[in-house]
GROMACS .gro file of C-alpha atoms in nm:
model
  374
    1MET     CA    1   0.000   0.000   0.000
    2THR     CA    2   0.150   0.334  -0.103
    3GLY     CA    3  -0.140   0.578  -0.124
    4ASP     CA    4  -0.246   0.765   0.190
    5GLY     CA    5  -0.614   0.707   0.119
    6THR     CA    6  -0.562   0.334   0.075
    7ARG     CA    7  -0.348   0.316   0.386
    8ALA     CA    8  -0.602   0.507   0.596
    9VAL     CA    9  -0.881   0.272   0.491
   10ARG     CA   10  -0.685  -0.050   0.554
   11ALA     CA   11  -0.455   0.041   0.844
   12GLY     CA   12  -0.471  -0.180   1.149
   13LEU     CA   13  -0.733  -0.421   1.017
   14PRO     CA   14  -0.697  -0.793   1.099
   15GLU     CA   15  -0.663  -1.054   0.830
   16PRO     CA   16  -1.002  -1.125   0.669
   17GLU     CA   17  -1.189  -1.409   0.836
   18ALA     CA   18  -1.503  -1.567   0.702
   19HIS     CA   19  -1.822  -1.430   0.855
   20GLU     CA   20  -1.635  -1.181   1.075
   21PRO     CA   21  -1.650  -0.799   1.042
   22ALA     CA   22  -1.369  -0.614   0.866
   23LEU     CA   23  -1.321  -0.404   1.181
   24PRO     CA   24  -1.412  -0.609   1.491
   25GLY     CA   25  -1.618  -0.431   1.752
   26PRO     CA   26  -1.480  -0.288   2.076
   27VAL     CA   27  -1.361  -0.531   2.342
   28PHE     CA   28  -1.503  -0.439   2.683
   29ALA     CA   29  -1.293  -0.621   2.939
   30ALA     CA   30  -1.146  -0.531   3.276
   31HIS     CA   31  -0.978  -0.871   3.296
   32TYR     CA   32  -0.912  -1.174   3.074
   33HIS     CA   33  -0.898  -1.548   3.136
   34LEU     CA   34  -0.544  -1.594   3.268
   35PRO     CA   35  -0.456  -1.945   3.386
   36GLY     CA   36  -0.103  -2.008   3.512
   37GLU     CA   37   0.161  -1.739   3.485
   38ALA     CA   38   0.063  -1.376   3.421
   39THR     CA   39   0.196  -1.371   3.065
   40GLY     CA   40   0.042  -1.322   2.724
   41PRO     CA   41  -0.078  -1.032   2.512
   42TYR     CA   42  -0.387  -0.954   2.724
   43THR     CA   43  -0.378  -0.985   3.101
   44TYR     CA   44  -0.555  -0.688   3.257
   45GLY     CA   45  -0.760  -0.400   3.118
   46ARG     CA   46  -0.530  -0.122   3.234
   47ASP     CA   47  -0.237  -0.282   3.051
   48THR     CA   48  -0.367  -0.387   2.712
   49ASN     CA   49  -0.684  -0.424   2.507
   50PRO     CA   50  -0.731  -0.575   2.158
   51THR     CA   51  -0.918  -0.264   2.044
   52TRP     CA   52  -0.623  -0.045   2.140
   53THR     CA   53  -0.387  -0.284   1.965
   54ARG     CA   54  -0.563  -0.241   1.632
   55LEU     CA   55  -0.589   0.137   1.666
   56GLU     CA   56  -0.224   0.171   1.768
   57ALA     CA   57  -0.115  -0.043   1.474
   58ALA     CA   58  -0.324   0.173   1.240
   59ILE     CA   59  -0.180   0.503   1.366
   60GLY     CA   60   0.170   0.359   1.348
   61GLU     CA   61   0.117   0.273   0.981
   62LEU     CA   62   0.010   0.631   0.911
   63GLU     CA   63   0.285   0.803   1.110
   64SER     CA   64   0.562   0.571   0.987
   65PRO     CA   65   0.456   0.376   0.679
   66ASP     CA   66   0.809   0.284   0.571
   67GLU     CA   67   0.963   0.179   0.904
   68PRO     CA   68   0.823  -0.014   1.204
   69ALA     CA   69   0.692   0.213   1.478
   70HIS     CA   70   0.534   0.181   1.820
   71THR     CA   71   0.220   0.377   1.909
   72VAL     CA   72   0.073   0.420   2.254
   73ALA     CA   73  -0.285   0.549   2.272
   74PHE     CA   74  -0.418   0.763   2.557
   75ALA     CA   75  -0.742   0.900   2.693
   76SER     CA   76  -0.666   1.250   2.557
   77GLY     CA   77  -0.404   1.452   2.380
   78MET     CA   78  -0.290   1.605   2.708
   79ALA     CA   79  -0.244   1.257   2.853
   80ALA     CA   80  -0.015   1.174   2.560
   81ILE     CA   81   0.180   1.500   2.597
   82SER     CA   82   0.221   1.448   2.971
   83ALA     CA   83   0.329   1.086   2.925
   84VAL     CA   84   0.609   1.174   2.684
   85LEU     CA   85   0.737   1.460   2.898
   86PHE     CA   86   0.711   1.299   3.239
   87SER     CA   87   0.831   0.955   3.132
   88GLN     CA   88   1.153   1.095   2.985
   89LEU     CA   89   1.243   1.388   3.211
   90ARG     CA   90   1.391   1.378   3.560
   91ALA     CA   91   1.478   1.636   3.825
   92GLY     CA   92   1.774   1.839   3.703
   93ASP     CA   93   1.690   1.793   3.333
   94ALA     CA   94   1.605   2.084   3.104
   95VAL     CA   95   1.329   2.088   2.843
   96VAL     CA   96   1.266   2.342   2.566
   97LEU     CA   97   0.901   2.424   2.496
   98PRO     CA   98   0.741   2.665   2.248
   99ASN     CA   99   0.612   2.980   2.414
  100ASP     CA  100   0.338   3.012   2.153
  101GLY     CA  101   0.197   2.661   2.168
  102TYR     CA  102  -0.117   2.503   2.307
  103GLN     CA  103  -0.272   2.696   2.593
  104LEU     CA  104  -0.220   2.422   2.854
  105LEU     CA  105   0.156   2.418   2.805
  106PRO     CA  106   0.199   2.690   3.072
  107ALA     CA  107   0.024   2.459   3.320
  108VAL     CA  108   0.254   2.177   3.211
  109ARG     CA  109   0.548   2.409   3.264
  110THR     CA  110   0.440   2.479   3.621
  111ARG     CA  111   0.415   2.108   3.697
  112LEU     CA  112   0.752   2.032   3.537
  113GLU     CA  113   0.920   2.305   3.737
  114SER     CA  114   0.762   2.175   4.057
  115TYR     CA  115   0.945   1.847   3.991
  116GLY     CA  116   1.280   2.022   3.957
  117ILE     CA  117   1.291   2.028   3.578
  118GLU     CA  118   1.422   2.343   3.412
  119VAL     CA  119   1.186   2.477   3.145
  120ARG     CA  120   1.305   2.707   2.867
  121ALA     CA  121   1.075   2.856   2.607
  122ALA     CA  122   1.112   3.029   2.273
  123PRO     CA  123   0.885   3.107   1.978
  124THR     CA  124   0.817   2.859   1.699
  125ALA     CA  125   0.895   3.102   1.418
  126ARG     CA  126   1.247   3.137   1.278
  127ASP     CA  127   1.358   2.821   1.464
  128ALA     CA  128   1.408   3.033   1.776
  129GLN     CA  129   1.413   2.725   2.000
  130SER     CA  130   1.755   2.637   1.860
  131GLY     CA  131   1.902   2.921   2.063
  132VAL     CA  132   1.822   2.762   2.400
  133LEU     CA  133   1.906   2.397   2.333
  134ASP     CA  134   2.245   2.366   2.504
  135GLY     CA  135   2.223   2.119   2.790
  136ALA     CA  136   1.858   2.030   2.728
  137ARG     CA  137   1.728   1.675   2.762
  138MET     CA  138   1.425   1.727   2.535
  139LEU     CA  139   1.300   1.966   2.270
  140TRP     CA  140   0.923   1.996   2.229
  141ILE     CA  141   0.809   2.132   1.892
  142GLU     CA  142   0.461   2.239   1.784
  143SER     CA  143   0.450   2.298   1.409
  144PRO     CA  144   0.225   2.443   1.282
  145SER     CA  145   0.174   2.612   1.616
  146ASN     CA  146  -0.168   2.646   1.775
  147PRO     CA  147  -0.326   2.896   1.742
  148GLY     CA  148  -0.075   3.125   1.565
  149LEU     CA  149   0.012   2.883   1.279
  150ASP     CA  150   0.384   2.952   1.274
  151VAL     CA  151   0.606   2.680   1.127
  152CYS     CA  152   0.962   2.581   1.217
  153ASP     CA  153   1.216   2.365   1.038
  154ILE     CA  154   1.168   2.034   1.216
  155ARG     CA  155   1.464   1.859   1.055
  156ARG     CA  156   1.702   2.146   1.131
  157LEU     CA  157   1.588   2.165   1.493
  158ALA     CA  158   1.594   1.787   1.536
  159ASP     CA  159   1.951   1.770   1.404
  160ALA     CA  160   2.057   2.049   1.637
  161ALA     CA  161   1.889   1.884   1.936
  162HIS     CA  162   2.036   1.542   1.864
  163ALA     CA  163   2.383   1.693   1.828
  164ARG     CA  164   2.342   1.810   2.188
  165GLY     CA  165   2.208   1.476   2.311
  166ALA     CA  166   1.844   1.584   2.339
  167LEU     CA  167   1.530   1.395   2.244
  168VAL     CA  168   1.282   1.559   2.008
  169ALA     CA  169   0.903   1.541   2.028
  170VAL     CA  170   0.672   1.706   1.775
  171ASP     CA  171   0.308   1.787   1.838
  172ASN     CA  172   0.159   1.685   1.504
  173THR     CA  173  -0.205   1.751   1.592
  174LEU     CA  174  -0.278   2.021   1.339
  175ALA     CA  175  -0.098   1.864   1.044
  176THR     CA  176  -0.206   1.499   1.103
  177PRO     CA  177   0.017   1.216   0.976
  178LEU     CA  178  -0.126   1.269   0.627
  179GLY     CA  179  -0.001   1.626   0.623
  180GLN     CA  180   0.336   1.582   0.793
  181ARG     CA  181   0.550   1.295   0.922
  182PRO     CA  182   0.772   1.417   1.207
  183LEU     CA  183   0.952   1.083   1.243
  184ASP     CA  184   1.071   1.110   0.883
  185LEU     CA  185   1.197   1.460   0.967
  186GLY     CA  186   1.413   1.333   1.252
  187ALA     CA  187   1.184   1.351   1.555
  188ASP     CA  188   1.195   1.080   1.820
  189PHE     CA  189   0.825   1.117   1.901
  190SER     CA  190   0.522   1.224   1.702
  191VAL     CA  191   0.250   1.317   1.950
  192ALA     CA  192  -0.104   1.431   1.880
  193SER     CA  193  -0.450   1.488   2.012
  194GLY     CA  194  -0.665   1.241   1.821
  195THR     CA  195  -0.961   1.444   1.944
  196LYS     CA  196  -0.901   1.681   1.656
  197ALA     CA  197  -0.864   1.600   1.284
  198LEU     CA  198  -0.746   1.243   1.327
  199THR     CA  199  -1.091   1.127   1.439
  200GLY     CA  200  -1.264   1.436   1.301
  201HIS     CA  201  -1.621   1.406   1.427
  202GLY     CA  202  -1.605   1.592   1.757
  203ASP     CA  203  -1.724   1.289   1.954
  204VAL     CA  204  -1.403   1.131   2.087
  205LEU     CA  205  -1.130   1.238   2.330
  206LEU     CA  206  -0.808   1.058   2.241
  207GLY     CA  207  -0.432   1.107   2.223
  208TYR     CA  208  -0.130   0.911   2.110
  209ALA     CA  209   0.248   0.905   2.094
  210THR     CA  210   0.439   0.724   1.819
  211THR     CA  211   0.811   0.643   1.816
  212ARG     CA  212   1.041   0.409   1.627
  213ASP     CA  213   1.240   0.338   1.944
  214ALA     CA  214   1.104   0.041   2.140
  215LEU     CA  215   1.268   0.151   2.465
  216LEU     CA  216   1.115   0.499   2.443
  217ALA     CA  217   0.778   0.339   2.373
  218ASP     CA  218   0.817   0.113   2.677
  219GLY     CA  219   0.874   0.415   2.899
  220VAL     CA  220   0.565   0.593   2.767
  221ARG     CA  221   0.357   0.275   2.797
  222LEU     CA  222   0.467   0.225   3.159
  223TRP     CA  223   0.366   0.584   3.236
  224ARG     CA  224   0.020   0.516   3.090
  225LYS     CA  225  -0.015   0.204   3.302
  226THR     CA  226   0.106   0.381   3.617
  227VAL     CA  227  -0.126   0.682   3.595
  228GLY     CA  228  -0.413   0.493   3.428
  229ALA     CA  229  -0.451   0.738   3.138
  230ILE     CA  230  -0.597   0.468   2.915
  231PRO     CA  231  -0.842   0.517   2.628
  232GLY     CA  232  -1.180   0.353   2.652
  233PRO     CA  233  -1.250   0.065   2.413
  234MET     CA  234  -1.547   0.245   2.258
  235GLU     CA  235  -1.343   0.560   2.197
  236SER     CA  236  -1.064   0.351   2.048
  237TRP     CA  237  -1.303   0.173   1.815
  238LEU     CA  238  -1.467   0.498   1.706
  239ALA     CA  239  -1.124   0.646   1.638
  240HIS     CA  240  -1.021   0.349   1.426
  241ARG     CA  241  -1.347   0.360   1.235
  242SER     CA  242  -1.296   0.730   1.167
  243LEU     CA  243  -0.949   0.681   1.020
  244ALA     CA  244  -1.104   0.534   0.707
  245THR     CA  245  -1.221   0.881   0.600
  246LEU     CA  246  -0.912   1.071   0.716
  247ALA     CA  247  -0.768   1.124   0.369
  248LEU     CA  248  -1.102   1.245   0.233
  249ARG     CA  249  -1.153   1.482   0.523
  250VAL     CA  250  -0.798   1.621   0.518
  251ARG     CA  251  -0.820   1.687   0.146
  252GLN     CA  252  -1.158   1.863   0.164
  253GLN     CA  253  -1.067   2.064   0.473
  254ALA     CA  254  -0.734   2.178   0.332
  255GLU     CA  255  -0.901   2.289   0.010
  256GLY     CA  256  -1.168   2.477   0.203
  257ALA     CA  257  -0.919   2.639   0.441
  258LEU     CA  258  -0.705   2.773   0.159
  259ALA     CA  259  -1.013   2.902  -0.025
  260LEU     CA  260  -1.138   3.074   0.290
  261ALA     CA  261  -0.799   3.228   0.364
  262THR     CA  262  -0.779   3.358   0.008
  263ALA     CA  263  -1.122   3.521   0.042
  264LEU     CA  264  -1.038   3.673   0.381
  265ALA     CA  265  -0.724   3.831   0.239
  266GLU     CA  266  -0.950   4.069   0.045
  267ARG     CA  267  -1.136   4.197   0.352
  268PRO     CA  268  -1.012   4.526   0.499
  269GLU     CA  269  -1.138   4.449   0.851
  270VAL     CA  270  -0.927   4.131   0.865
  271THR     CA  271  -0.567   4.161   0.984
  272GLY     CA  272  -0.306   3.912   1.096
  273LEU     CA  273  -0.433   3.649   0.854
  274ARG     CA  274  -0.242   3.319   0.880
  275HIS     CA  275  -0.263   2.990   0.693
  276PRO     CA  276   0.050   2.800   0.582
  277GLY     CA  277  -0.102   2.729   0.241
  278LEU     CA  278  -0.128   3.097   0.148
  279PRO     CA  279   0.162   3.197  -0.079
  280SER     CA  280   0.179   3.526   0.113
  281ASP     CA  281   0.208   3.356   0.455
  282PRO     CA  282   0.546   3.399   0.630
  283SER     CA  283   0.566   3.021   0.681
  284HIS     CA  284   0.459   2.919   0.332
  285ALA     CA  285   0.800   2.844   0.177
  286LEU     CA  286   0.903   2.624   0.471
  287ALA     CA  287   0.563   2.456   0.488
  288VAL     CA  288   0.588   2.362   0.120
  289ARG     CA  289   0.922   2.190   0.184
  290GLN     CA  290   0.817   2.017   0.506
  291MET     CA  291   0.448   1.935   0.480
  292ARG     CA  292   0.269   1.721   0.225
  293PRO     CA  293   0.153   1.908  -0.089
  294ASP     CA  294  -0.188   2.072  -0.057
  295ARG     CA  295  -0.232   1.950   0.301
  296PHE     CA  296  -0.157   2.254   0.510
  297GLY     CA  297  -0.428   2.193   0.766
  298CYS     CA  298  -0.782   2.303   0.831
  299VAL     CA  299  -0.715   2.602   1.056
  300VAL     CA  300  -0.717   2.967   0.950
  301SER     CA  301  -0.646   3.240   1.205
  302PHE     CA  302  -0.713   3.612   1.177
  303VAL     CA  303  -0.785   3.920   1.383
  304LEU     CA  304  -1.096   4.138   1.382
  305PRO     CA  305  -1.086   4.495   1.516
  306ASP     CA  306  -1.194   4.419   1.874
  307LYS     CA  307  -1.377   4.179   2.106
  308ALA     CA  308  -1.726   4.310   2.027
  309TYR     CA  309  -1.663   4.296   1.651
  310ALA     CA  310  -1.544   3.936   1.681
  311GLU     CA  311  -1.843   3.833   1.887
  312ARG     CA  312  -2.086   3.992   1.642
  313PHE     CA  313  -1.914   3.802   1.361
  314LEU     CA  314  -1.938   3.470   1.542
  315ALA     CA  315  -2.303   3.526   1.630
  316ALA     CA  316  -2.389   3.601   1.266
  317LEU     CA  317  -2.246   3.274   1.129
  318THR     CA  318  -2.502   3.009   1.034
  319LEU     CA  319  -2.283   2.724   0.901
  320VAL     CA  320  -2.018   2.752   1.172
  321ASP     CA  321  -2.043   2.650   1.537
  322ASP     CA  322  -1.900   2.880   1.805
  323ALA     CA  323  -1.694   2.609   1.973
  324THR     CA  324  -1.339   2.525   2.073
  325SER     CA  325  -1.123   2.249   1.925
  326PHE     CA  326  -1.056   2.204   1.555
  327GLY     CA  327  -1.037   1.942   1.284
  328GLY     CA  328  -1.403   1.834   1.283
  329VAL     CA  329  -1.630   1.772   0.986
  330ARG     CA  330  -1.840   2.072   1.095
  331SER     CA  331  -1.670   2.409   1.080
  332THR     CA  332  -1.608   2.582   1.412
  333ALA     CA  333  -1.470   2.918   1.511
  334GLU     CA  334  -1.400   3.094   1.836
  335ARG     CA  335  -1.261   3.410   1.985
  336ARG     CA  336  -0.955   3.247   2.127
  337ALA     CA  337  -0.876   3.510   2.391
  338ARG     CA  338  -1.184   3.406   2.591
  339TRP     CA  339  -0.984   3.117   2.738
  340GLY     CA  340  -0.677   3.309   2.849
  341GLY     CA  341  -0.336   3.146   2.816
  342ASP     CA  342  -0.281   3.246   2.451
  343ASP     CA  343  -0.093   3.567   2.371
  344VAL     CA  344  -0.345   3.686   2.113
  345PRO     CA  345  -0.553   4.004   2.064
  346GLU     CA  346  -0.913   4.017   2.191
  347GLY     CA  347  -1.039   3.999   1.833
  348PHE     CA  348  -0.831   3.694   1.739
  349ILE     CA  349  -1.036   3.422   1.563
  350ARG     CA  350  -0.928   3.061   1.529
  351PHE     CA  351  -1.135   2.916   1.248
  352SER     CA  352  -1.148   2.542   1.180
  353VAL     CA  353  -1.277   2.456   0.834
  354GLY     CA  354  -1.496   2.148   0.807
  355VAL     CA  355  -1.606   1.953   0.503
  356GLU     CA  356  -1.883   2.186   0.390
  357GLU     CA  357  -1.871   2.305   0.032
  358PRO     CA  358  -1.612   2.584   0.029
  359ALA     CA  359  -1.838   2.819  -0.169
  360ASP     CA  360  -2.117   2.784   0.088
  361LEU     CA  361  -1.880   2.837   0.379
  362ILE     CA  362  -1.715   3.142   0.226
  363ALA     CA  363  -2.051   3.298   0.149
  364ASP     CA  364  -2.157   3.250   0.512
  365VAL     CA  365  -1.833   3.400   0.645
  366LEU     CA  366  -1.845   3.704   0.417
  367ARG     CA  367  -2.209   3.764   0.506
  368ALA     CA  368  -2.124   3.741   0.877
  369LEU     CA  369  -1.839   3.989   0.834
  370ASP     CA  370  -2.078   4.232   0.671
  371ALA     CA  371  -2.329   4.182   0.952
  372ALA     CA  372  -2.060   4.244   1.216
  373LYS     CA  373  -1.978   4.593   1.094
  374PRO     CA  374  -2.071   4.858   1.355
   0.00000   0.00000   0.00000
């Protein structure tokens, strides 16, 4: 299998068996029959589950189709992020985080520092994290960044980190493994919130970490077992089912996001417009080299004049839900500053493009912009 669409449809499926479903249903089990010694693939529900096994195999095939990889699934993206960080870092270590990444990273920073881990931070743009790598144990990259959509050179940063003896983890949530493969770019871990575009229907909380190093995977898996941050079998099954349409969704969303960004570029009330697929975007040239062609993600960010203007715009939309998160089949948008934690203006909008017809979505957005004028 070489095509992403084919791989997404077939990934992680068992060998065909007469009269059995192509994707077996979820296995609900706290324990398994276990005579004799406590060995075997399935012993206890906090350790392993056949439904996880299939999902993890599927994600591994998408993140690393050309080399064997190990994926560990979690109950949420934050569980996956925490597992990678806290399984690999010890008191006295230093970690480099982006200072413009996901809004819960400051809370993670506080917890890391409480354990005696030094935290350094620098922006994603212009590979600024490379300037604070000396002596670090781990580099954490978020590219494209959320919500600002800056892009860094993952391979360059990974090479620099490895030369200093540091591990590299990349948050690949926004790009998805069909838009970007961090392991091919030199990262040790590709980590993501499967809540977003990977599953894409806004009905599952899930996270995962993928690595080609079995020992690193063992450490992350032990952390999951120790803290119990396991995914439910139903969520795992839903996630695996949803992978079959990932290529279709990514393609439609990327097309719609670029079309929307192009239309917004003509509006005088819109400033700070960002989308890596726009030729005018500061990150475009790097994104073209690093990400898969025409798959620059579903998120468009921009700024409206003030908080009231932004809220009038959101209220006037009819095809777009005012909701957080991104990557779903239904378009969503929000005034990101309402959460705190992101260094963005009050009128900053994070817009996630769904799979609606781009012409319909653009018409709705332009009408809402007109309605929002004071």
